[in-house]
Tab-separated table of C-alpha atoms and ligand atoms in Angstrom:
chain	number	residue	atom	x	y	z
U	2	UNK	CA	91.937	135.061	-52.378
U	3	UNK	CA	89.186	137.149	-53.921
U	4	UNK	CA	85.707	135.704	-54.503
U	5	UNK	CA	84.615	137.995	-57.314
U	6	UNK	CA	87.796	139.099	-59.011
U	7	UNK	CA	86.011	141.073	-61.719
U	8	UNK	CA	84.060	143.356	-59.401
U	9	UNK	CA	86.229	143.484	-56.307
U	10	UNK	CA	89.226	144.791	-58.249
U	11	UNK	CA	87.492	147.254	-60.592
U	12	UNK	CA	89.512	150.350	-61.451
U	13	UNK	CA	87.931	153.432	-59.851
U	14	UNK	CA	86.667	154.901	-63.091
U	15	UNK	CA	84.886	151.735	-64.178
U	16	UNK	CA	83.437	151.316	-60.695
U	17	UNK	CA	82.082	154.869	-60.696
U	18	UNK	CA	80.459	154.370	-64.083
U	19	UNK	CA	78.674	151.292	-62.742
U	20	UNK	CA	77.701	153.135	-59.562
U	21	UNK	CA	76.158	156.021	-61.483
U	22	UNK	CA	74.157	153.757	-63.778
U	23	UNK	CA	72.882	151.686	-60.866
U	24	UNK	CA	72.135	154.777	-58.795
U	25	UNK	CA	70.033	156.297	-61.560
U	26	UNK	CA	68.065	153.077	-62.001
U	27	UNK	CA	67.461	152.892	-58.241
U	28	UNK	CA	66.294	156.514	-58.073
U	29	UNK	CA	63.866	155.964	-60.961
U	30	UNK	CA	62.455	152.953	-59.173
U	31	UNK	CA	62.014	154.482	-55.732
U	32	UNK	CA	60.484	157.627	-57.250
U	33	UNK	CA	57.920	155.518	-59.067
U	34	UNK	CA	57.137	153.043	-56.305
U	35	UNK	CA	57.794	154.474	-52.818
U	36	UNK	CA	55.525	157.427	-51.912
U	37	UNK	CA	57.967	158.486	-49.159
U	38	UNK	CA	60.859	158.985	-51.594
U	39	UNK	CA	58.688	160.668	-54.237
U	40	UNK	CA	57.509	163.168	-51.601
U	41	UNK	CA	61.063	163.840	-50.381
U	42	UNK	CA	62.218	164.448	-53.948
U	43	UNK	CA	59.293	166.758	-54.656
U	44	UNK	CA	59.920	168.739	-51.469
U	45	UNK	CA	63.523	169.226	-52.572
U	46	UNK	CA	62.421	170.226	-56.068
U	47	UNK	CA	64.250	167.263	-57.564
U	48	UNK	CA	63.475	164.564	-60.078
U	49	UNK	CA	65.604	161.458	-60.670
U	50	UNK	CA	66.785	162.868	-64.033
U	51	UNK	CA	68.431	165.749	-62.171
U	52	UNK	CA	70.995	163.324	-60.748
U	53	UNK	CA	73.532	163.336	-63.570
U	54	UNK	CA	76.710	162.541	-61.644
U	55	UNK	CA	77.768	160.871	-58.405
U	56	UNK	CA	78.396	164.350	-56.942
U	57	UNK	CA	74.712	165.137	-57.476
U	58	UNK	CA	73.875	162.510	-54.868
U	59	UNK	CA	74.562	165.139	-52.213
U	60	UNK	CA	71.521	167.094	-53.435
U	61	UNK	CA	69.166	164.340	-52.303
U	62	UNK	CA	67.732	164.552	-48.775
U	63	UNK	CA	68.827	162.017	-46.140
U	64	UNK	CA	66.720	159.132	-44.887
U	65	UNK	CA	66.745	158.501	-41.140
U	66	UNK	CA	65.754	155.709	-38.810
U	67	UNK	CA	62.745	157.838	-37.857
U	68	UNK	CA	61.604	157.889	-41.500
U	69	UNK	CA	61.677	154.100	-41.515
U	70	UNK	CA	59.733	154.022	-38.255
U	71	UNK	CA	57.139	156.410	-39.649
U	72	UNK	CA	56.567	153.957	-42.481
U	73	UNK	CA	56.392	150.882	-40.243
U	74	UNK	CA	56.118	148.056	-41.175
U	75	UNK	CA	56.154	147.845	-44.988
U	76	UNK	CA	55.754	151.450	-46.170
U	77	UNK	CA	59.287	151.690	-47.603
U	78	UNK	CA	59.031	148.538	-49.728
U	79	UNK	CA	59.532	149.224	-53.434
U	80	UNK	CA	57.955	146.004	-54.725
U	81	UNK	CA	54.568	144.357	-54.145
U	82	UNK	CA	54.493	141.835	-51.274
U	83	UNK	CA	54.099	139.172	-53.893
U	84	UNK	CA	57.764	139.666	-54.771
U	85	UNK	CA	59.035	139.784	-51.189
U	86	UNK	CA	60.477	136.438	-50.121
U	87	UNK	CA	62.037	137.327	-46.747
U	88	UNK	CA	61.436	139.774	-43.924
U	89	UNK	CA	63.944	140.669	-41.196
U	90	UNK	CA	63.876	143.319	-38.494
U	91	UNK	CA	66.553	145.155	-36.551
U	92	UNK	CA	66.879	144.491	-32.861
U	93	UNK	CA	64.964	147.652	-31.921
U	94	UNK	CA	66.544	148.314	-28.556
U	95	UNK	CA	64.857	151.689	-28.608
U	96	UNK	CA	61.208	151.471	-29.558
U	97	UNK	CA	59.847	150.039	-32.779
U	98	UNK	CA	61.977	147.634	-34.769
U	99	UNK	CA	62.896	148.515	-38.343
U	100	UNK	CA	61.428	146.075	-40.822
U	101	UNK	CA	63.300	145.210	-44.004
U	102	UNK	CA	62.366	143.024	-46.984
U	103	UNK	CA	64.167	141.086	-49.711
U	104	UNK	CA	63.194	139.828	-53.137
U	105	UNK	CA	64.639	136.578	-54.347
U	106	UNK	CA	67.286	138.575	-56.273
U	107	UNK	CA	68.140	140.539	-53.107
U	108	UNK	CA	68.730	137.278	-51.266
U	109	UNK	CA	71.049	136.280	-54.126
U	110	UNK	CA	72.938	139.581	-53.883
U	111	UNK	CA	73.303	139.176	-50.138
U	112	UNK	CA	74.579	135.589	-50.506
U	113	UNK	CA	77.179	136.823	-53.011
U	114	UNK	CA	78.300	139.641	-50.689
U	115	UNK	CA	78.565	137.267	-47.752
U	116	UNK	CA	80.491	134.742	-49.863
U	117	UNK	CA	82.862	137.582	-50.790
U	118	UNK	CA	83.091	138.513	-47.108
U	119	UNK	CA	83.904	135.006	-45.954
U	120	UNK	CA	86.661	134.756	-48.554
U	121	UNK	CA	88.045	138.186	-47.593
U	122	UNK	CA	88.044	136.928	-43.998
U	123	UNK	CA	90.163	133.904	-44.908
U	124	UNK	CA	87.441	131.367	-45.744
U	125	UNK	CA	87.419	128.776	-48.529
U	126	UNK	CA	84.954	126.129	-49.699
U	127	UNK	CA	86.856	123.628	-47.541
U	128	UNK	CA	86.027	125.403	-44.285
U	129	UNK	CA	83.572	124.367	-41.599
U	130	UNK	CA	81.825	127.449	-40.268
U	131	UNK	CA	80.459	127.483	-36.736
U	132	UNK	CA	77.797	130.154	-37.126
U	133	UNK	CA	76.833	131.457	-33.687
U	134	UNK	CA	75.110	134.628	-34.890
U	135	UNK	CA	71.438	134.516	-33.953
U	136	UNK	CA	69.048	133.110	-36.546
U	137	UNK	CA	65.686	134.811	-36.683
U	138	UNK	CA	64.676	138.386	-37.247
U	139	UNK	CA	68.325	139.393	-36.698
U	140	UNK	CA	70.177	139.296	-40.027
U	141	UNK	CA	73.445	137.824	-38.693
U	142	UNK	CA	72.565	134.108	-38.688
U	143	UNK	CA	70.887	133.758	-42.066
U	144	UNK	CA	73.242	136.270	-43.697
U	145	UNK	CA	76.324	134.199	-42.880
U	146	UNK	CA	74.437	130.992	-43.609
U	147	UNK	CA	73.544	131.874	-47.194
U	148	UNK	CA	77.014	133.230	-47.860
U	149	UNK	CA	78.625	130.058	-46.539
U	150	UNK	CA	76.417	127.905	-48.744
U	151	UNK	CA	77.115	130.114	-51.768
U	152	UNK	CA	80.830	129.685	-51.128
U	153	UNK	CA	80.393	125.940	-50.793
U	154	UNK	CA	81.703	125.801	-47.223
U	155	UNK	CA	80.025	123.620	-44.575
U	156	UNK	CA	77.928	125.669	-42.218
U	157	UNK	CA	76.836	124.612	-38.737
U	158	UNK	CA	73.671	126.654	-38.060
U	159	UNK	CA	74.090	126.640	-34.301
U	160	UNK	CA	72.746	130.199	-33.700
U	161	UNK	CA	73.214	131.964	-30.326
U	162	UNK	CA	72.670	130.417	-26.899
U	163	UNK	CA	72.921	126.915	-25.451
U	164	UNK	CA	76.568	127.677	-24.928
U	165	UNK	CA	77.676	124.360	-23.420
U	166	UNK	CA	76.316	122.499	-26.400
U	167	UNK	CA	78.169	124.913	-28.672
U	168	UNK	CA	81.420	124.070	-26.935
U	169	UNK	CA	80.792	120.369	-27.461
U	170	UNK	CA	80.122	120.965	-31.167
U	171	UNK	CA	83.260	123.072	-31.503
U	172	UNK	CA	85.290	120.301	-29.956
U	173	UNK	CA	83.700	117.382	-31.808
U	174	UNK	CA	83.064	118.840	-35.297
U	175	UNK	CA	86.324	120.777	-35.519
U	176	UNK	CA	84.995	123.930	-37.187
U	177	UNK	CA	87.691	126.134	-38.723
U	178	UNK	CA	85.862	129.476	-38.789
U	179	UNK	CA	83.825	131.015	-35.998
U	180	UNK	CA	81.186	133.623	-36.794
U	181	UNK	CA	79.735	135.388	-33.741
U	182	UNK	CA	79.636	138.712	-31.967
U	183	UNK	CA	82.939	139.500	-30.237
U	184	UNK	CA	81.213	139.563	-26.855
U	185	UNK	CA	79.602	136.160	-27.357
U	186	UNK	CA	82.957	134.780	-28.472
U	187	UNK	CA	84.452	135.743	-25.107
U	188	UNK	CA	81.566	134.024	-23.386
U	189	UNK	CA	82.120	130.881	-25.475
U	190	UNK	CA	85.806	130.901	-24.516
U	191	UNK	CA	84.949	131.264	-20.861
U	192	UNK	CA	82.416	128.419	-20.866
U	193	UNK	CA	84.882	126.248	-22.773
U	194	UNK	CA	87.456	126.923	-20.083
U	195	UNK	CA	84.961	125.957	-17.350
U	196	UNK	CA	84.480	122.680	-19.192
U	197	UNK	CA	88.224	122.131	-19.215
U	198	UNK	CA	88.662	122.974	-22.898
U	199	UNK	CA	91.231	125.479	-24.068
U	200	UNK	CA	89.731	127.389	-26.976
U	201	UNK	CA	93.186	127.859	-28.433
U	202	UNK	CA	93.489	124.062	-28.831
U	203	UNK	CA	90.420	123.914	-31.079
U	204	UNK	CA	90.624	123.925	-34.873
U	205	UNK	CA	89.706	127.576	-35.518
U	206	UNK	CA	91.818	129.615	-37.925
U	207	UNK	CA	89.651	132.685	-38.323
U	208	UNK	CA	86.864	134.401	-36.430
U	209	UNK	CA	84.573	136.752	-38.335
U	210	UNK	CA	83.215	139.084	-35.717
U	211	UNK	CA	80.862	142.043	-35.872
U	212	UNK	CA	77.414	143.456	-35.131
U	213	UNK	CA	78.788	145.584	-32.282
U	214	UNK	CA	81.742	147.915	-31.748
U	215	UNK	CA	84.946	146.275	-30.495
U	216	UNK	CA	88.288	147.937	-30.009
U	217	UNK	CA	91.703	146.887	-31.332
U	218	UNK	CA	92.604	145.978	-27.759
U	219	UNK	CA	89.596	143.659	-27.648
U	220	UNK	CA	90.764	142.092	-30.895
U	221	UNK	CA	94.174	141.357	-29.365
U	222	UNK	CA	92.511	139.872	-26.288
U	223	UNK	CA	90.224	137.619	-28.349
U	224	UNK	CA	93.075	136.486	-30.584
U	225	UNK	CA	95.168	135.626	-27.546
U	226	UNK	CA	92.392	133.783	-25.717
U	227	UNK	CA	90.963	131.978	-28.739
U	228	UNK	CA	94.030	131.232	-30.849
U	229	UNK	CA	92.592	132.552	-34.106
U	230	UNK	CA	92.894	135.556	-36.382
U	231	UNK	CA	89.988	137.928	-35.680
U	232	UNK	CA	88.395	139.730	-38.628
U	233	UNK	CA	85.939	142.623	-38.375
U	234	UNK	CA	82.703	142.446	-40.408
U	235	UNK	CA	80.224	145.303	-40.606
U	236	UNK	CA	76.653	145.639	-41.763
U	237	UNK	CA	73.200	146.784	-40.820
U	238	UNK	CA	69.732	145.444	-41.531
U	239	UNK	CA	68.591	148.586	-43.325
U	240	UNK	CA	71.382	148.302	-45.883
U	241	UNK	CA	71.288	144.474	-46.314
U	242	UNK	CA	72.585	142.854	-43.092
U	243	UNK	CA	76.146	141.610	-42.541
U	244	UNK	CA	78.294	141.854	-45.664
U	245	UNK	CA	78.269	145.596	-46.276
U	246	UNK	CA	81.980	145.793	-45.464
U	247	UNK	CA	84.719	143.519	-44.162
U	248	UNK	CA	88.417	143.519	-43.437
U	249	UNK	CA	90.639	141.391	-45.601
U	250	UNK	CA	92.646	138.888	-43.565
U	251	UNK	CA	95.822	139.992	-45.360
U	252	UNK	CA	95.815	143.552	-44.015
U	253	UNK	CA	93.188	143.637	-41.225
U	254	UNK	CA	93.281	147.380	-41.583
U	255	UNK	CA	89.994	148.993	-42.510
U	256	UNK	CA	86.893	147.297	-43.882
U	257	UNK	CA	86.400	147.143	-47.657
U	258	UNK	CA	82.949	148.437	-48.560
U	259	UNK	CA	81.240	146.543	-51.390
U	260	UNK	CA	80.910	149.673	-53.454
U	261	UNK	CA	79.420	148.041	-56.520
U	262	UNK	CA	76.284	147.619	-54.371
U	263	UNK	CA	76.457	150.482	-51.876
U	264	UNK	CA	77.652	154.067	-52.170
U	265	UNK	CA	79.215	155.311	-48.938
U	266	UNK	CA	79.504	158.929	-47.827
U	267	UNK	CA	80.821	160.495	-44.639
U	268	UNK	CA	78.942	163.525	-43.394
U	269	UNK	CA	79.240	166.022	-40.607
U	270	UNK	CA	76.424	164.756	-38.355
U	271	UNK	CA	75.506	168.276	-37.260
U	272	UNK	CA	75.388	170.045	-40.620
U	273	UNK	CA	74.867	167.203	-43.103
U	274	UNK	CA	77.820	168.440	-45.160
U	275	UNK	CA	79.676	165.727	-47.096
U	276	UNK	CA	83.242	165.340	-45.806
U	277	UNK	CA	86.306	164.384	-47.845
U	278	UNK	CA	88.138	161.062	-47.516
U	279	UNK	CA	90.046	160.799	-44.262
U	280	UNK	CA	87.721	162.911	-42.150
U	281	UNK	CA	85.790	161.420	-39.290
U	282	UNK	CA	82.016	161.635	-39.403
U	283	UNK	CA	78.746	159.743	-39.787
U	284	UNK	CA	78.525	156.990	-42.368
U	285	UNK	CA	75.701	157.301	-44.921
U	286	UNK	CA	74.707	154.565	-47.384
U	287	UNK	CA	72.770	154.445	-50.633
U	288	UNK	CA	71.933	150.985	-51.935
U	289	UNK	CA	72.174	150.741	-55.716
U	290	UNK	CA	71.091	147.184	-56.504
U	291	UNK	CA	68.471	146.293	-53.919
U	292	UNK	CA	64.916	145.717	-55.125
U	293	UNK	CA	62.581	145.281	-52.156
U	294	UNK	CA	64.058	147.770	-49.706
U	295	UNK	CA	66.320	150.318	-51.361
U	296	UNK	CA	67.724	153.009	-49.083
U	297	UNK	CA	68.712	156.439	-50.306
U	298	UNK	CA	71.317	158.338	-48.259
U	299	UNK	CA	70.511	156.388	-45.114
U	300	UNK	CA	72.123	157.833	-41.992
U	301	UNK	CA	73.659	154.952	-40.051
U	302	UNK	CA	74.715	157.022	-37.007
U	303	UNK	CA	77.957	155.007	-37.065
U	304	UNK	CA	81.106	157.064	-36.739
U	305	UNK	CA	84.115	156.300	-38.925
U	306	UNK	CA	86.238	157.618	-41.798
U	307	UNK	CA	87.000	156.399	-45.311
U	308	UNK	CA	90.478	155.447	-46.531
U	309	UNK	CA	90.945	155.350	-50.315
U	310	UNK	CA	94.553	154.061	-50.319
U	311	UNK	CA	95.299	150.866	-52.255
U	312	UNK	CA	95.316	147.660	-50.215
U	313	UNK	CA	97.763	144.746	-50.276
U	314	UNK	CA	94.901	142.314	-50.922
U	315	UNK	CA	94.233	143.795	-54.364
U	316	UNK	CA	90.649	144.903	-53.682
U	317	UNK	CA	90.053	148.387	-54.984
U	318	UNK	CA	87.053	149.204	-52.813
U	319	UNK	CA	87.444	152.030	-50.346
U	320	UNK	CA	87.965	151.008	-46.725
U	321	UNK	CA	86.134	152.280	-43.673
U	322	UNK	CA	88.029	152.468	-40.425
U	323	UNK	CA	86.842	150.208	-37.606
U	324	UNK	CA	83.646	151.806	-36.281
U	325	UNK	CA	84.397	153.563	-33.002
U	326	UNK	CA	80.747	153.668	-31.996
U	327	UNK	CA	77.324	154.995	-32.797
U	328	UNK	CA	76.597	158.656	-32.346
U	329	UNK	CA	73.698	157.662	-30.085
U	330	UNK	CA	75.996	155.553	-27.860
U	331	UNK	CA	78.359	158.442	-27.407
U	332	UNK	CA	78.304	159.719	-23.849
U	333	UNK	CA	78.926	163.341	-23.109
U	334	UNK	CA	80.462	163.481	-19.671
U	335	UNK	CA	80.948	167.041	-18.591
U	336	UNK	CA	81.294	168.139	-22.162
U	337	UNK	CA	83.749	165.417	-23.153
U	338	UNK	CA	82.697	162.919	-25.812
U	339	UNK	CA	83.260	159.372	-24.649
U	340	UNK	CA	82.659	156.257	-26.722
U	341	UNK	CA	82.294	152.976	-24.838
U	342	UNK	CA	84.923	151.460	-27.148
U	343	UNK	CA	87.466	154.064	-25.990
U	344	UNK	CA	86.861	153.105	-22.374
U	345	UNK	CA	87.243	149.506	-23.481
U	346	UNK	CA	90.676	150.317	-24.918
U	347	UNK	CA	91.775	151.941	-21.679
U	348	UNK	CA	90.556	148.975	-19.608
U	349	UNK	CA	92.171	146.368	-21.840
U	350	UNK	CA	95.573	147.953	-21.267
U	351	UNK	CA	95.486	147.061	-17.586
U	352	UNK	CA	96.612	143.714	-16.188
U	353	UNK	CA	94.119	141.829	-14.045
U	354	UNK	CA	91.099	143.381	-15.774
U	355	UNK	CA	88.726	141.154	-17.763
U	356	UNK	CA	87.074	142.184	-21.069
U	357	UNK	CA	83.680	142.438	-19.367
U	358	UNK	CA	82.468	145.875	-18.411
U	359	UNK	CA	79.434	148.094	-18.255
U	360	UNK	CA	79.096	151.834	-18.157
U	361	UNK	CA	76.409	153.353	-15.968
U	362	UNK	CA	75.451	156.975	-16.471
U	363	UNK	CA	73.493	158.867	-13.836
U	364	UNK	CA	72.455	162.439	-13.466
U	365	UNK	CA	73.384	163.900	-10.110
U	366	UNK	CA	72.087	167.445	-9.841
U	367	UNK	CA	73.027	168.928	-13.206
U	368	UNK	CA	76.040	166.724	-13.698
U	369	UNK	CA	76.362	163.479	-15.589
U	370	UNK	CA	78.242	160.913	-13.558
U	371	UNK	CA	79.880	157.928	-15.199
U	372	UNK	CA	80.440	154.727	-13.302
U	373	UNK	CA	82.654	152.113	-14.917
U	374	UNK	CA	81.867	148.630	-13.670
U	375	UNK	CA	84.627	146.272	-14.632
U	376	UNK	CA	85.321	142.681	-13.805
U	377	UNK	CA	88.592	141.517	-12.366
U	378	UNK	CA	90.075	138.111	-13.144
U	379	UNK	CA	90.048	135.231	-10.638
U	380	UNK	CA	93.703	135.740	-9.831
U	381	UNK	CA	93.492	139.471	-9.179
U	382	UNK	CA	90.328	138.925	-7.188
U	383	UNK	CA	91.982	136.567	-4.753
U	384	UNK	CA	94.668	139.153	-4.068
U	385	UNK	CA	94.631	141.141	-0.876
U	386	UNK	CA	92.320	144.141	-0.588
U	387	UNK	CA	95.214	146.549	-0.884
U	388	UNK	CA	96.094	145.263	-4.342
U	389	UNK	CA	92.493	145.580	-5.490
U	390	UNK	CA	92.450	149.152	-4.271
U	391	UNK	CA	95.595	149.852	-6.244
U	392	UNK	CA	93.966	148.328	-9.340
U	393	UNK	CA	90.899	150.511	-8.870
U	394	UNK	CA	93.074	153.602	-8.542
U	395	UNK	CA	95.061	152.699	-11.664
U	396	UNK	CA	91.874	152.370	-13.728
U	397	UNK	CA	90.523	155.661	-12.379
U	398	UNK	CA	93.771	157.419	-13.156
U	399	UNK	CA	94.105	155.980	-16.671
U	400	UNK	CA	90.560	157.060	-17.542
U	401	UNK	CA	91.238	160.523	-16.178
U	402	UNK	CA	94.506	160.742	-18.142
U	403	UNK	CA	92.867	159.601	-21.378
U	404	UNK	CA	89.661	161.618	-21.332
U	405	UNK	CA	90.406	164.396	-18.876
U	406	UNK	CA	87.252	163.572	-16.921
U	407	UNK	CA	86.791	161.492	-13.819
U	408	UNK	CA	84.742	158.348	-13.645
U	409	UNK	CA	83.815	156.275	-10.638
U	410	UNK	CA	85.318	152.825	-10.957
U	411	UNK	CA	83.710	149.794	-9.377
U	412	UNK	CA	85.471	146.470	-9.516
U	413	UNK	CA	83.098	143.574	-10.017
U	414	UNK	CA	83.603	139.946	-9.004
U	415	UNK	CA	84.622	137.473	-11.698
U	416	UNK	CA	81.643	136.479	-13.901
U	417	UNK	CA	79.254	138.923	-12.259
U	418	UNK	CA	78.586	141.145	-15.281
U	419	UNK	CA	75.866	139.747	-17.551
U	420	UNK	CA	77.219	137.835	-20.567
U	421	UNK	CA	75.638	138.400	-23.956
U	422	UNK	CA	74.516	135.789	-26.455
U	423	UNK	CA	74.260	138.444	-29.160
U	424	UNK	CA	75.059	142.133	-28.942
U	425	UNK	CA	76.535	143.184	-25.597
U	426	UNK	CA	74.796	145.872	-23.579
U	427	UNK	CA	77.618	148.216	-22.628
U	428	UNK	CA	75.768	151.295	-21.466
U	429	UNK	CA	73.073	151.629	-18.821
U	430	UNK	CA	71.780	155.151	-19.056
U	431	UNK	CA	69.757	156.016	-15.984
U	432	UNK	CA	69.260	159.587	-17.179
U	433	UNK	CA	66.532	158.503	-19.560
U	434	UNK	CA	64.489	156.782	-16.872
B	525	LIG	O1	74.319	143.925	-36.716
B	525	LIG	C1	74.288	143.104	-38.984
B	525	LIG	C2	75.493	142.294	-38.705
B	525	LIG	C3	75.386	140.969	-38.342
B	525	LIG	C4	76.773	142.820	-38.887
B	525	LIG	C5	76.495	140.193	-38.120
B	525	LIG	C6	77.908	142.064	-38.680
B	525	LIG	C7	77.759	140.762	-38.289
B	525	LIG	P1	71.758	145.455	-37.068
B	525	LIG	O2	71.242	144.569	-35.998
B	525	LIG	O3	70.778	146.181	-37.923
B	525	LIG	O4	72.630	144.624	-38.089
B	525	LIG	O5	72.745	146.471	-36.372
B	525	LIG	C8	73.500	147.363	-37.165
B	525	LIG	O6	75.297	147.366	-35.530
B	525	LIG	O7	74.622	150.277	-37.470
B	525	LIG	C9	76.421	149.351	-36.087
B	525	LIG	O8	76.053	150.322	-35.138
B	525	LIG	C10	76.561	148.006	-35.388
B	525	LIG	N1	77.592	147.214	-36.046
B	525	LIG	C11	77.448	146.233	-36.947
B	525	LIG	N2	78.653	145.716	-37.291
B	525	LIG	C12	79.587	146.418	-36.592
B	525	LIG	C13	81.012	146.383	-36.499
B	525	LIG	C14	73.769	143.906	-37.800
B	525	LIG	N3	81.745	145.503	-37.164
B	525	LIG	C15	74.402	148.196	-36.274
B	525	LIG	N4	81.606	147.298	-35.687
B	525	LIG	C16	75.288	149.107	-37.065
B	525	LIG	C17	80.897	148.198	-34.988
B	525	LIG	C18	78.906	147.388	-35.812
B	525	LIG	N5	79.563	148.263	-35.017
């Protein structure tokens, strides 16, 4: 099923014509109303009229998270506060949060994109959606909520936390779609099990999971434990929130980007050069319909590649590969680039290991030392010491084989690694302290 057949299946040429028109309108608006963008244009010797084709986009300077911080809180808004009806902010794990605003039309656009997303992820108006993304400044909760209402589904606005109560609701109300972070989903499954409820016996058909990186191996684990089909949804506050891109449940291979609202580019993060389809690099977005908080060539720091091939679902939008991680989460251990999600994949291959782990990075002398803390399951834990030692050695060896660098492995007792109610904290970097 496709929510907006007209737009989601546009032939490339028609789509590009719409993109160019919308891009030009957006550039005119930000030039006239946002001093930051006008200054950037002037410094580059550009005016909006100079952008005559989609290729010309690459002449415009990038916008970074730091630029947004420098204009904290409302300096990037392109409309008077009178027209702003909603304010959200990104989690801000490092320093100041990023503040974003929406006009009433923006909220409408977002609801449409989330309705499209829910349908791509297998949803219909007959579904009951258990929405365990946090409501509040985080965009996850309200983003899904408005999309569900637009679709005409029934939404349970349960938000994150109060996990036992969530399990009761899941059992009693029989929701058919779960929306949550992948890490919180695992926590829900675990608490359900403690309460004697097998998640797989519940009514869920689909889970629409995102807001943090999760590997294919993690997907398989969640699908097995929870008895549902797990769909990946991507988004970020600066661009709109959830609903920038989503997998279709038919293919589950790459996330369709809603290109009639956002233009995606992949760049070499070191040089800023635009890379062709298929090459791995940093994802950059330009919003082309947003009113209150348009972003021009915003550097997401997320690493992925774009796949233009046609999809079985019929959507013509380009797909982005599952995000392997953020460039700022990437660890460089003795010169080798390591993404937490790659470690996750290695761990998930091994029997007896639970999908709960944390990576601790320390500096010892001039060397970065990586410690992988990983939980073992109840069964493995009750085994004799010798077996645990063998498990530890297997993990160490597999990491060494995969990355070519050694990590210290520490097995942790069942349920000893902190569970998340939102985004999981995977990396503890003691080098920055
Ligand atoms: O996480 C929006 C969201 C809510 C997306 C619910 C999906 C579901 P922020 O808090 O601004 O917004 O964080 C955005 O989270 O730049 C990525 O690094 C990461 N991220 C989001 N979705 C995915 C995903 C929301 N599916 C940042 N896979 C982004 C990997 C993701 N990383």
